mmCIF file with all atom_site columns, C-alpha atoms and ligand atoms in Angstrom:
data_model
loop_
_atom_site.group_PDB
_atom_site.id
_atom_site.type_symbol
_atom_site.label_atom_id
_atom_site.label_alt_id
_atom_site.label_comp_id
_atom_site.label_asym_id
_atom_site.label_entity_id
_atom_site.label_seq_id
_atom_site.pdbx_PDB_ins_code
_atom_site.Cartn_x
_atom_site.Cartn_y
_atom_site.Cartn_z
_atom_site.occupancy
_atom_site.B_iso_or_equiv
_atom_site.pdbx_formal_charge
_atom_site.auth_seq_id
_atom_site.auth_comp_id
_atom_site.auth_asym_id
_atom_site.auth_atom_id
_atom_site.pdbx_PDB_model_num
ATOM   1   C  CA  . MET Z 1 1   ? 0.000   0.000  0.000  1.00 96.00 ? 1   MET Z CA  1
ATOM   2   C  CA  . VAL Z 1 2   ? 1.452   3.363  -0.954 1.00 98.00 ? 2   VAL Z CA  1
ATOM   3   C  CA  . ILE Z 1 3   ? 1.302   6.592  1.002  1.00 98.00 ? 3   ILE Z CA  1
ATOM   4   C  CA  . GLU Z 1 4   ? -1.472  8.856  -0.164 1.00 98.00 ? 4   GLU Z CA  1
ATOM   5   C  CA  . LYS Z 1 5   ? -3.969  11.290 1.278  1.00 97.00 ? 5   LYS Z CA  1
ATOM   6   C  CA  . ASN Z 1 6   ? -6.066  9.926  4.164  1.00 97.00 ? 6   ASN Z CA  1
ATOM   7   C  CA  . ARG Z 1 7   ? -3.921  6.876  4.837  1.00 97.00 ? 7   ARG Z CA  1
ATOM   8   C  CA  . VAL Z 1 8   ? -2.330  6.333  8.236  1.00 97.00 ? 8   VAL Z CA  1
ATOM   9   C  CA  . VAL Z 1 9   ? 1.448   6.292  8.042  1.00 97.00 ? 9   VAL Z CA  1
ATOM   10  C  CA  . SER Z 1 10  ? 4.013   5.167  10.632 1.00 97.00 ? 10  SER Z CA  1
ATOM   11  C  CA  . ILE Z 1 11  ? 7.540   6.499  10.243 1.00 97.00 ? 11  ILE Z CA  1
ATOM   12  C  CA  . ASP Z 1 12  ? 10.815  6.287  12.062 1.00 97.00 ? 12  ASP Z CA  1
ATOM   13  C  CA  . TYR Z 1 13  ? 12.543  9.588  11.535 1.00 97.00 ? 13  TYR Z CA  1
ATOM   14  C  CA  . LYS Z 1 14  ? 15.581  11.587 12.419 1.00 97.00 ? 14  LYS Z CA  1
ATOM   15  C  CA  . LEU Z 1 15  ? 15.790  15.331 11.924 1.00 97.00 ? 15  LEU Z CA  1
ATOM   16  C  CA  . VAL Z 1 16  ? 19.106  17.173 11.988 1.00 97.00 ? 16  VAL Z CA  1
ATOM   17  C  CA  . ASP Z 1 17  ? 20.048  20.752 11.188 1.00 94.00 ? 17  ASP Z CA  1
ATOM   18  C  CA  . ASP Z 1 18  ? 22.655  22.019 8.722  1.00 93.00 ? 18  ASP Z CA  1
ATOM   19  C  CA  . ASP Z 1 19  ? 25.448  21.307 11.208 1.00 94.00 ? 19  ASP Z CA  1
ATOM   20  C  CA  . GLY Z 1 20  ? 24.307  17.724 11.654 1.00 95.00 ? 20  GLY Z CA  1
ATOM   21  C  CA  . ASP Z 1 21  ? 23.030  18.405 15.170 1.00 95.00 ? 21  ASP Z CA  1
ATOM   22  C  CA  . LEU Z 1 22  ? 20.026  16.339 16.150 1.00 96.00 ? 22  LEU Z CA  1
ATOM   23  C  CA  . ILE Z 1 23  ? 16.816  18.376 16.383 1.00 94.00 ? 23  ILE Z CA  1
ATOM   24  C  CA  . ASP Z 1 24  ? 14.285  15.632 16.832 1.00 94.00 ? 24  ASP Z CA  1
ATOM   25  C  CA  . SER Z 1 25  ? 13.709  11.945 16.249 1.00 96.00 ? 25  SER Z CA  1
ATOM   26  C  CA  . SER Z 1 26  ? 11.198  9.201  16.869 1.00 95.00 ? 26  SER Z CA  1
ATOM   27  C  CA  . GLU Z 1 27  ? 11.921  6.919  19.796 1.00 92.00 ? 27  GLU Z CA  1
ATOM   28  C  CA  . GLU Z 1 28  ? 13.368  3.495  19.196 1.00 90.00 ? 28  GLU Z CA  1
ATOM   29  C  CA  . GLY Z 1 29  ? 10.469  1.157  18.411 1.00 90.00 ? 29  GLY Z CA  1
ATOM   30  C  CA  . GLU Z 1 30  ? 7.932   3.970  18.657 1.00 93.00 ? 30  GLU Z CA  1
ATOM   31  C  CA  . PRO Z 1 31  ? 7.366   5.390  15.218 1.00 95.00 ? 31  PRO Z CA  1
ATOM   32  C  CA  . LEU Z 1 32  ? 5.460   8.593  14.626 1.00 95.00 ? 32  LEU Z CA  1
ATOM   33  C  CA  . VAL Z 1 33  ? 1.970   7.775  13.378 1.00 95.00 ? 33  VAL Z CA  1
ATOM   34  C  CA  . TYR Z 1 34  ? 0.050   10.384 11.427 1.00 96.00 ? 34  TYR Z CA  1
ATOM   35  C  CA  . LEU Z 1 35  ? -2.796  10.828 8.977  1.00 96.00 ? 35  LEU Z CA  1
ATOM   36  C  CA  . HIS Z 1 36  ? -1.290  11.726 5.613  1.00 97.00 ? 36  HIS Z CA  1
ATOM   37  C  CA  . GLY Z 1 37  ? -2.465  14.850 3.791  1.00 96.00 ? 37  GLY Z CA  1
ATOM   38  C  CA  . ASN Z 1 38  ? -4.196  16.445 6.773  1.00 94.00 ? 38  ASN Z CA  1
ATOM   39  C  CA  . GLY Z 1 39  ? -1.602  18.950 7.913  1.00 91.00 ? 39  GLY Z CA  1
ATOM   40  C  CA  . ASN Z 1 40  ? -0.508  16.748 10.832 1.00 93.00 ? 40  ASN Z CA  1
ATOM   41  C  CA  . ILE Z 1 41  ? 3.156   16.961 9.832  1.00 94.00 ? 41  ILE Z CA  1
ATOM   42  C  CA  . ILE Z 1 42  ? 4.918   19.630 7.806  1.00 92.00 ? 42  ILE Z CA  1
ATOM   43  C  CA  . PRO Z 1 43  ? 3.724   19.670 4.193  1.00 90.00 ? 43  PRO Z CA  1
ATOM   44  C  CA  . GLY Z 1 44  ? 7.266   19.671 2.765  1.00 94.00 ? 44  GLY Z CA  1
ATOM   45  C  CA  . LEU Z 1 45  ? 7.917   16.273 4.325  1.00 97.00 ? 45  LEU Z CA  1
ATOM   46  C  CA  . GLU Z 1 46  ? 4.568   14.888 3.215  1.00 96.00 ? 46  GLU Z CA  1
ATOM   47  C  CA  . LYS Z 1 47  ? 5.461   15.760 -0.357 1.00 96.00 ? 47  LYS Z CA  1
ATOM   48  C  CA  . HIS Z 1 48  ? 8.567   13.561 -0.154 1.00 97.00 ? 48  HIS Z CA  1
ATOM   49  C  CA  . LEU Z 1 49  ? 6.659   10.681 1.425  1.00 98.00 ? 49  LEU Z CA  1
ATOM   50  C  CA  . GLU Z 1 50  ? 3.805   10.680 -1.080 1.00 98.00 ? 50  GLU Z CA  1
ATOM   51  C  CA  . GLY Z 1 51  ? 3.756   7.435  -3.079 1.00 98.00 ? 51  GLY Z CA  1
ATOM   52  C  CA  . LYS Z 1 52  ? 6.275   5.628  -0.849 1.00 98.00 ? 52  LYS Z CA  1
ATOM   53  C  CA  . LYS Z 1 53  ? 5.505   2.282  0.758  1.00 98.00 ? 53  LYS Z CA  1
ATOM   54  C  CA  . GLN Z 1 54  ? 6.411   0.160  3.788  1.00 98.00 ? 54  GLN Z CA  1
ATOM   55  C  CA  . GLY Z 1 55  ? 10.168  -0.351 4.027  1.00 98.00 ? 55  GLY Z CA  1
ATOM   56  C  CA  . ASP Z 1 56  ? 11.089  2.617  1.858  1.00 98.00 ? 56  ASP Z CA  1
ATOM   57  C  CA  . ALA Z 1 57  ? 13.735  5.024  3.087  1.00 98.00 ? 57  ALA Z CA  1
ATOM   58  C  CA  . VAL Z 1 58  ? 13.484  8.728  2.335  1.00 97.00 ? 58  VAL Z CA  1
ATOM   59  C  CA  . ALA Z 1 59  ? 16.286  11.218 2.848  1.00 97.00 ? 59  ALA Z CA  1
ATOM   60  C  CA  . CYS Z 1 60  ? 15.454  14.819 2.052  1.00 97.00 ? 60  CYS Z CA  1
ATOM   61  C  CA  . VAL Z 1 61  ? 16.498  18.359 2.806  1.00 97.00 ? 61  VAL Z CA  1
ATOM   62  C  CA  . LEU Z 1 62  ? 13.788  20.968 3.223  1.00 97.00 ? 62  LEU Z CA  1
ATOM   63  C  CA  . ASN Z 1 63  ? 14.424  24.669 2.850  1.00 96.00 ? 63  ASN Z CA  1
ATOM   64  C  CA  . PRO Z 1 64  ? 12.858  26.864 5.536  1.00 94.00 ? 64  PRO Z CA  1
ATOM   65  C  CA  . VAL Z 1 65  ? 9.985   27.783 3.205  1.00 93.00 ? 65  VAL Z CA  1
ATOM   66  C  CA  . ASP Z 1 66  ? 8.968   24.096 3.094  1.00 93.00 ? 66  ASP Z CA  1
ATOM   67  C  CA  . GLY Z 1 67  ? 9.650   23.645 6.785  1.00 92.00 ? 67  GLY Z CA  1
ATOM   68  C  CA  . TYR Z 1 68  ? 8.900   26.144 9.537  1.00 90.00 ? 68  TYR Z CA  1
ATOM   69  C  CA  . GLY Z 1 69  ? 9.289   29.314 7.453  1.00 92.00 ? 69  GLY Z CA  1
ATOM   70  C  CA  . GLU Z 1 70  ? 11.876  32.032 7.296  1.00 94.00 ? 70  GLU Z CA  1
ATOM   71  C  CA  . ARG Z 1 71  ? 12.704  34.010 10.400 1.00 95.00 ? 71  ARG Z CA  1
ATOM   72  C  CA  . ASP Z 1 72  ? 10.726  37.225 10.772 1.00 95.00 ? 72  ASP Z CA  1
ATOM   73  C  CA  . GLU Z 1 73  ? 12.675  39.800 12.811 1.00 95.00 ? 73  GLU Z CA  1
ATOM   74  C  CA  . SER Z 1 74  ? 9.493   41.763 13.480 1.00 94.00 ? 74  SER Z CA  1
ATOM   75  C  CA  . LEU Z 1 75  ? 8.489   38.865 15.720 1.00 93.00 ? 75  LEU Z CA  1
ATOM   76  C  CA  . VAL Z 1 76  ? 11.293  39.776 18.096 1.00 95.00 ? 76  VAL Z CA  1
ATOM   77  C  CA  . PHE Z 1 77  ? 9.953   42.346 20.542 1.00 93.00 ? 77  PHE Z CA  1
ATOM   78  C  CA  . THR Z 1 78  ? 10.224  43.692 24.042 1.00 95.00 ? 78  THR Z CA  1
ATOM   79  C  CA  . VAL Z 1 79  ? 7.629   43.305 26.762 1.00 92.00 ? 79  VAL Z CA  1
ATOM   80  C  CA  . GLY Z 1 80  ? 7.489   44.386 30.386 1.00 93.00 ? 80  GLY Z CA  1
ATOM   81  C  CA  . LYS Z 1 81  ? 8.477   41.874 33.035 1.00 91.00 ? 81  LYS Z CA  1
ATOM   82  C  CA  . ASP Z 1 82  ? 5.093   42.431 34.695 1.00 90.00 ? 82  ASP Z CA  1
ATOM   83  C  CA  . GLU Z 1 83  ? 3.468   40.668 31.723 1.00 87.00 ? 83  GLU Z CA  1
ATOM   84  C  CA  . PHE Z 1 84  ? 4.831   37.430 33.125 1.00 86.00 ? 84  PHE Z CA  1
ATOM   85  C  CA  . GLU Z 1 85  ? 2.736   37.763 36.258 1.00 83.00 ? 85  GLU Z CA  1
ATOM   86  C  CA  . GLY Z 1 86  ? 5.473   36.963 38.705 1.00 81.00 ? 86  GLY Z CA  1
ATOM   87  C  CA  . SER Z 1 87  ? 6.880   33.916 36.902 1.00 84.00 ? 87  SER Z CA  1
ATOM   88  C  CA  . GLU Z 1 88  ? 10.615  33.576 36.909 1.00 90.00 ? 88  GLU Z CA  1
ATOM   89  C  CA  . VAL Z 1 89  ? 11.949  34.857 33.584 1.00 93.00 ? 89  VAL Z CA  1
ATOM   90  C  CA  . ASP Z 1 90  ? 15.274  33.751 32.196 1.00 94.00 ? 90  ASP Z CA  1
ATOM   91  C  CA  . VAL Z 1 91  ? 17.009  33.599 28.833 1.00 96.00 ? 91  VAL Z CA  1
ATOM   92  C  CA  . GLY Z 1 92  ? 15.957  30.523 26.850 1.00 94.00 ? 92  GLY Z CA  1
ATOM   93  C  CA  . MET Z 1 93  ? 12.697  30.001 28.706 1.00 94.00 ? 93  MET Z CA  1
ATOM   94  C  CA  . GLN Z 1 94  ? 9.580   29.511 26.622 1.00 92.00 ? 94  GLN Z CA  1
ATOM   95  C  CA  . PHE Z 1 95  ? 6.138   30.864 27.360 1.00 89.00 ? 95  PHE Z CA  1
ATOM   96  C  CA  . GLU Z 1 96  ? 2.780   30.563 25.743 1.00 87.00 ? 96  GLU Z CA  1
ATOM   97  C  CA  . ALA Z 1 97  ? 1.495   33.951 24.680 1.00 81.00 ? 97  ALA Z CA  1
ATOM   98  C  CA  . HIS Z 1 98  ? -2.077  34.604 23.651 1.00 79.00 ? 98  HIS Z CA  1
ATOM   99  C  CA  . GLY Z 1 99  ? -2.329  37.113 20.867 1.00 72.00 ? 99  GLY Z CA  1
ATOM   100 C  CA  . GLU Z 1 100 ? -4.532  37.883 17.892 1.00 75.00 ? 100 GLU Z CA  1
ATOM   101 C  CA  . ASN Z 1 101 ? -3.415  34.701 16.151 1.00 69.00 ? 101 ASN Z CA  1
ATOM   102 C  CA  . GLY Z 1 102 ? -4.207  32.424 19.060 1.00 78.00 ? 102 GLY Z CA  1
ATOM   103 C  CA  . ALA Z 1 103 ? -1.654  30.718 21.257 1.00 80.00 ? 103 ALA Z CA  1
ATOM   104 C  CA  . GLN Z 1 104 ? 1.948   31.244 20.320 1.00 81.00 ? 104 GLN Z CA  1
ATOM   105 C  CA  . ILE Z 1 105 ? 5.185   30.055 21.862 1.00 86.00 ? 105 ILE Z CA  1
ATOM   106 C  CA  . VAL Z 1 106 ? 7.675   32.808 22.590 1.00 91.00 ? 106 VAL Z CA  1
ATOM   107 C  CA  . THR Z 1 107 ? 11.276  32.311 23.644 1.00 94.00 ? 107 THR Z CA  1
ATOM   108 C  CA  . VAL Z 1 108 ? 13.031  34.723 25.998 1.00 96.00 ? 108 VAL Z CA  1
ATOM   109 C  CA  . VAL Z 1 109 ? 16.086  36.213 24.263 1.00 96.00 ? 109 VAL Z CA  1
ATOM   110 C  CA  . SER Z 1 110 ? 17.304  38.616 26.933 1.00 96.00 ? 110 SER Z CA  1
ATOM   111 C  CA  . VAL Z 1 111 ? 16.304  40.174 30.234 1.00 95.00 ? 111 VAL Z CA  1
ATOM   112 C  CA  . GLU Z 1 112 ? 17.436  43.689 31.100 1.00 95.00 ? 112 GLU Z CA  1
ATOM   113 C  CA  . GLY Z 1 113 ? 15.933  45.260 34.180 1.00 92.00 ? 113 GLY Z CA  1
ATOM   114 C  CA  . ASP Z 1 114 ? 12.186  45.255 33.662 1.00 92.00 ? 114 ASP Z CA  1
ATOM   115 C  CA  . GLU Z 1 115 ? 12.459  44.694 29.931 1.00 95.00 ? 115 GLU Z CA  1
ATOM   116 C  CA  . VAL Z 1 116 ? 12.200  41.224 28.481 1.00 95.00 ? 116 VAL Z CA  1
ATOM   117 C  CA  . LYS Z 1 117 ? 13.024  40.629 24.842 1.00 96.00 ? 117 LYS Z CA  1
ATOM   118 C  CA  . VAL Z 1 118 ? 11.124  37.703 23.344 1.00 95.00 ? 118 VAL Z CA  1
ATOM   119 C  CA  . ASP Z 1 119 ? 11.177  35.932 19.992 1.00 96.00 ? 119 ASP Z CA  1
ATOM   120 C  CA  . ALA Z 1 120 ? 7.895   34.580 18.639 1.00 93.00 ? 120 ALA Z CA  1
ATOM   121 C  CA  . ASN Z 1 121 ? 9.449   32.858 15.631 1.00 93.00 ? 121 ASN Z CA  1
ATOM   122 C  CA  . HIS Z 1 122 ? 9.095   29.097 15.572 1.00 90.00 ? 122 HIS Z CA  1
ATOM   123 C  CA  . PRO Z 1 123 ? 12.303  27.732 17.115 1.00 87.00 ? 123 PRO Z CA  1
ATOM   124 C  CA  . LEU Z 1 124 ? 13.028  26.007 13.793 1.00 91.00 ? 124 LEU Z CA  1
ATOM   125 C  CA  . ALA Z 1 125 ? 12.216  29.017 11.592 1.00 93.00 ? 125 ALA Z CA  1
ATOM   126 C  CA  . GLY Z 1 126 ? 15.050  29.719 9.161  1.00 94.00 ? 126 GLY Z CA  1
ATOM   127 C  CA  . GLU Z 1 127 ? 16.510  26.238 9.623  1.00 94.00 ? 127 GLU Z CA  1
ATOM   128 C  CA  . LYS Z 1 128 ? 17.195  23.851 6.798  1.00 96.00 ? 128 LYS Z CA  1
ATOM   129 C  CA  . LEU Z 1 129 ? 15.741  20.516 7.830  1.00 97.00 ? 129 LEU Z CA  1
ATOM   130 C  CA  . HIS Z 1 130 ? 17.558  17.303 7.009  1.00 98.00 ? 130 HIS Z CA  1
ATOM   131 C  CA  . PHE Z 1 131 ? 15.178  14.361 7.346  1.00 98.00 ? 131 PHE Z CA  1
ATOM   132 C  CA  . ASP Z 1 132 ? 16.071  10.702 7.391  1.00 98.00 ? 132 ASP Z CA  1
ATOM   133 C  CA  . VAL Z 1 133 ? 12.864  8.697  7.279  1.00 98.00 ? 133 VAL Z CA  1
ATOM   134 C  CA  . LYS Z 1 134 ? 11.965  5.029  7.150  1.00 98.00 ? 134 LYS Z CA  1
ATOM   135 C  CA  . VAL Z 1 135 ? 8.391   4.042  6.333  1.00 98.00 ? 135 VAL Z CA  1
ATOM   136 C  CA  . VAL Z 1 136 ? 7.363   1.479  8.954  1.00 97.00 ? 136 VAL Z CA  1
ATOM   137 C  CA  . ASP Z 1 137 ? 3.715   0.975  8.048  1.00 97.00 ? 137 ASP Z CA  1
ATOM   138 C  CA  . VAL Z 1 138 ? 0.913   2.272  5.856  1.00 98.00 ? 138 VAL Z CA  1
ATOM   139 C  CA  . ARG Z 1 139 ? -2.738  1.456  6.522  1.00 97.00 ? 139 ARG Z CA  1
ATOM   140 C  CA  . GLU Z 1 140 ? -6.207  2.690  5.700  1.00 97.00 ? 140 GLU Z CA  1
ATOM   141 C  CA  . ALA Z 1 141 ? -7.670  5.172  8.169  1.00 96.00 ? 141 ALA Z CA  1
ATOM   142 C  CA  . SER Z 1 142 ? -10.849 4.400  10.078 1.00 95.00 ? 142 SER Z CA  1
ATOM   143 C  CA  . ALA Z 1 143 ? -13.968 6.426  9.335  1.00 95.00 ? 143 ALA Z CA  1
ATOM   144 C  CA  . GLU Z 1 144 ? -13.607 8.051  12.730 1.00 94.00 ? 144 GLU Z CA  1
ATOM   145 C  CA  . GLU Z 1 145 ? -10.009 9.046  12.104 1.00 94.00 ? 145 GLU Z CA  1
ATOM   146 C  CA  . LEU Z 1 146 ? -11.005 10.634 8.817  1.00 95.00 ? 146 LEU Z CA  1
ATOM   147 C  CA  . GLU Z 1 147 ? -13.803 12.516 10.511 1.00 94.00 ? 147 GLU Z CA  1
ATOM   148 C  CA  . HIS Z 1 148 ? -11.441 13.853 13.183 1.00 91.00 ? 148 HIS Z CA  1
ATOM   149 C  CA  . GLY Z 1 149 ? -8.591  14.496 10.748 1.00 93.00 ? 149 GLY Z CA  1
ATOM   150 C  CA  . HIS Z 1 150 ? -6.030  12.675 12.911 1.00 92.00 ? 150 HIS Z CA  1
ATOM   151 C  CA  . VAL Z 1 151 ? -4.927  9.260  14.078 1.00 92.00 ? 151 VAL Z CA  1
ATOM   152 C  CA  . HIS Z 1 152 ? -6.327  7.413  17.088 1.00 88.00 ? 152 HIS Z CA  1
ATOM   153 C  CA  . GLY Z 1 153 ? -4.527  4.788  19.106 1.00 78.00 ? 153 GLY Z CA  1
ATOM   154 C  CA  . ALA Z 1 154 ? -1.003  4.127  20.236 1.00 57.00 ? 154 ALA Z CA  1
ATOM   155 C  CA  . HIS Z 1 155 ? 1.513   6.865  19.509 1.00 49.00 ? 155 HIS Z CA  1
ATOM   156 C  CA  . GLY Z 1 156 ? -0.945  8.935  17.525 1.00 48.00 ? 156 GLY Z CA  1
ATOM   157 C  CA  . HIS Z 1 157 ? -0.809  12.636 18.084 1.00 47.00 ? 157 HIS Z CA  1
ATOM   158 C  CA  . HIS Z 1 158 ? -4.011  14.020 19.466 1.00 48.00 ? 158 HIS Z CA  1
ATOM   159 C  CA  . HIS Z 1 159 ? -5.264  17.487 19.177 1.00 46.00 ? 159 HIS Z CA  1
ATOM   160 C  CA  . HIS Z 1 160 ? -8.852  17.536 20.039 1.00 48.00 ? 160 HIS Z CA  1
ATOM   161 C  CA  . ASP Z 1 161 ? -9.996  21.080 19.473 1.00 47.00 ? 161 ASP Z CA  1
ATOM   162 C  CA  . ASP Z 1 162 ? -13.271 19.839 18.087 1.00 48.00 ? 162 ASP Z CA  1
ATOM   163 C  CA  . CYS Z 1 163 ? -13.700 16.718 20.207 1.00 53.00 ? 163 CYS Z CA  1
ATOM   164 C  CA  . ASP Z 1 164 ? -16.029 17.592 23.068 1.00 49.00 ? 164 ASP Z CA  1
ATOM   165 C  CA  . CYS Z 1 165 ? -14.987 14.750 25.328 1.00 49.00 ? 165 CYS Z CA  1
ATOM   166 C  CA  . ASP Z 1 166 ? -13.232 14.978 28.684 1.00 45.00 ? 166 ASP Z CA  1
ATOM   167 C  CA  . GLY Z 1 167 ? -10.979 12.068 27.938 1.00 47.00 ? 167 GLY Z CA  1
ATOM   168 C  CA  . ASP Z 1 168 ? -12.806 9.585  30.156 1.00 45.00 ? 168 ASP Z CA  1
ATOM   169 C  CA  . ASP Z 1 169 ? -16.101 9.434  28.346 1.00 44.00 ? 169 ASP Z CA  1
ATOM   170 C  CA  . CYS Z 1 170 ? -14.918 10.042 24.817 1.00 50.00 ? 170 CYS Z CA  1
ATOM   171 C  CA  . ASP Z 1 171 ? -16.448 8.046  22.017 1.00 53.00 ? 171 ASP Z CA  1
ATOM   172 C  CA  . CYS Z 1 172 ? -13.068 7.502  20.417 1.00 53.00 ? 172 CYS Z CA  1
ATOM   173 C  CA  . GLU Z 1 173 ? -12.719 3.727  20.521 1.00 46.00 ? 173 GLU Z CA  1
ATOM   174 C  CA  . ASP Z 1 174 ? -9.542  3.458  22.542 1.00 46.00 ? 174 ASP Z CA  1
ATOM   175 C  CA  . GLY Z 1 175 ? -10.384 6.228  24.995 1.00 44.00 ? 175 GLY Z CA  1
ATOM   176 C  CA  . SER Z 1 176 ? -6.985  7.784  24.473 1.00 47.00 ? 176 SER Z CA  1
ATOM   177 C  CA  . CYS Z 1 177 ? -8.372  11.233 23.843 1.00 51.00 ? 177 CYS Z CA  1
ATOM   178 C  CA  . GLU Z 1 178 ? -6.867  14.049 25.779 1.00 46.00 ? 178 GLU Z CA  1
ATOM   179 C  CA  . HIS Z 1 179 ? -7.628  17.705 25.680 1.00 35.00 ? 179 HIS Z CA  1
ATOM   180 C  CA  . HIS Z 1 180 ? -4.494  19.349 24.581 1.00 34.00 ? 180 HIS Z CA  1
ATOM   181 C  CA  . ASN Z 1 181 ? -3.269  21.342 21.657 1.00 32.00 ? 181 ASN Z CA  1
ATOM   182 C  CA  . HIS Z 1 182 ? 0.170   21.318 20.232 1.00 32.00 ? 182 HIS Z CA  1
HETATM 183 ZN ZN1 . LIG O 2 .   ? -10.165 12.080 17.782 1.00 66.05 ? 201 LIG O ZN1 1
#
């Protein structure tokens, strides 16, 4: 079975940056499982996986535009320390900010007196992404998975914005629903 839109794909992957430093990878024996063609992983990688099948290896390099975008320096700005409502603020810490475009992760770049400089770019913005992927499995999605637009079950990523369950009494078969966004 080949990878195409609305099939469930399991991949082992390794992601390194231009210097060969590891950014992210799947755990040994725990592949990433996602619903292909539904925006669950970055589109640039989906393009390279399209048409591949179980056992295939894919090595590709994505430019920022196909990955997490170019850096936008206007997303680096200064806020008052009081905005952090008493939390400890230190360089490198990440906070969730709620702005016009919904929740956004900002990273603290510097702290000077009461002024905190933050960067709202995606941490991988501007990075070239080197992927090393092995296709572990390809299967048909269930009707429910298609309806939700994501995978259910072991190792699937859940974001249940439109699932009105509390986790315990969800009608997703395996009851693995959780309310969280990522
Ligand atoms: Zn669901």
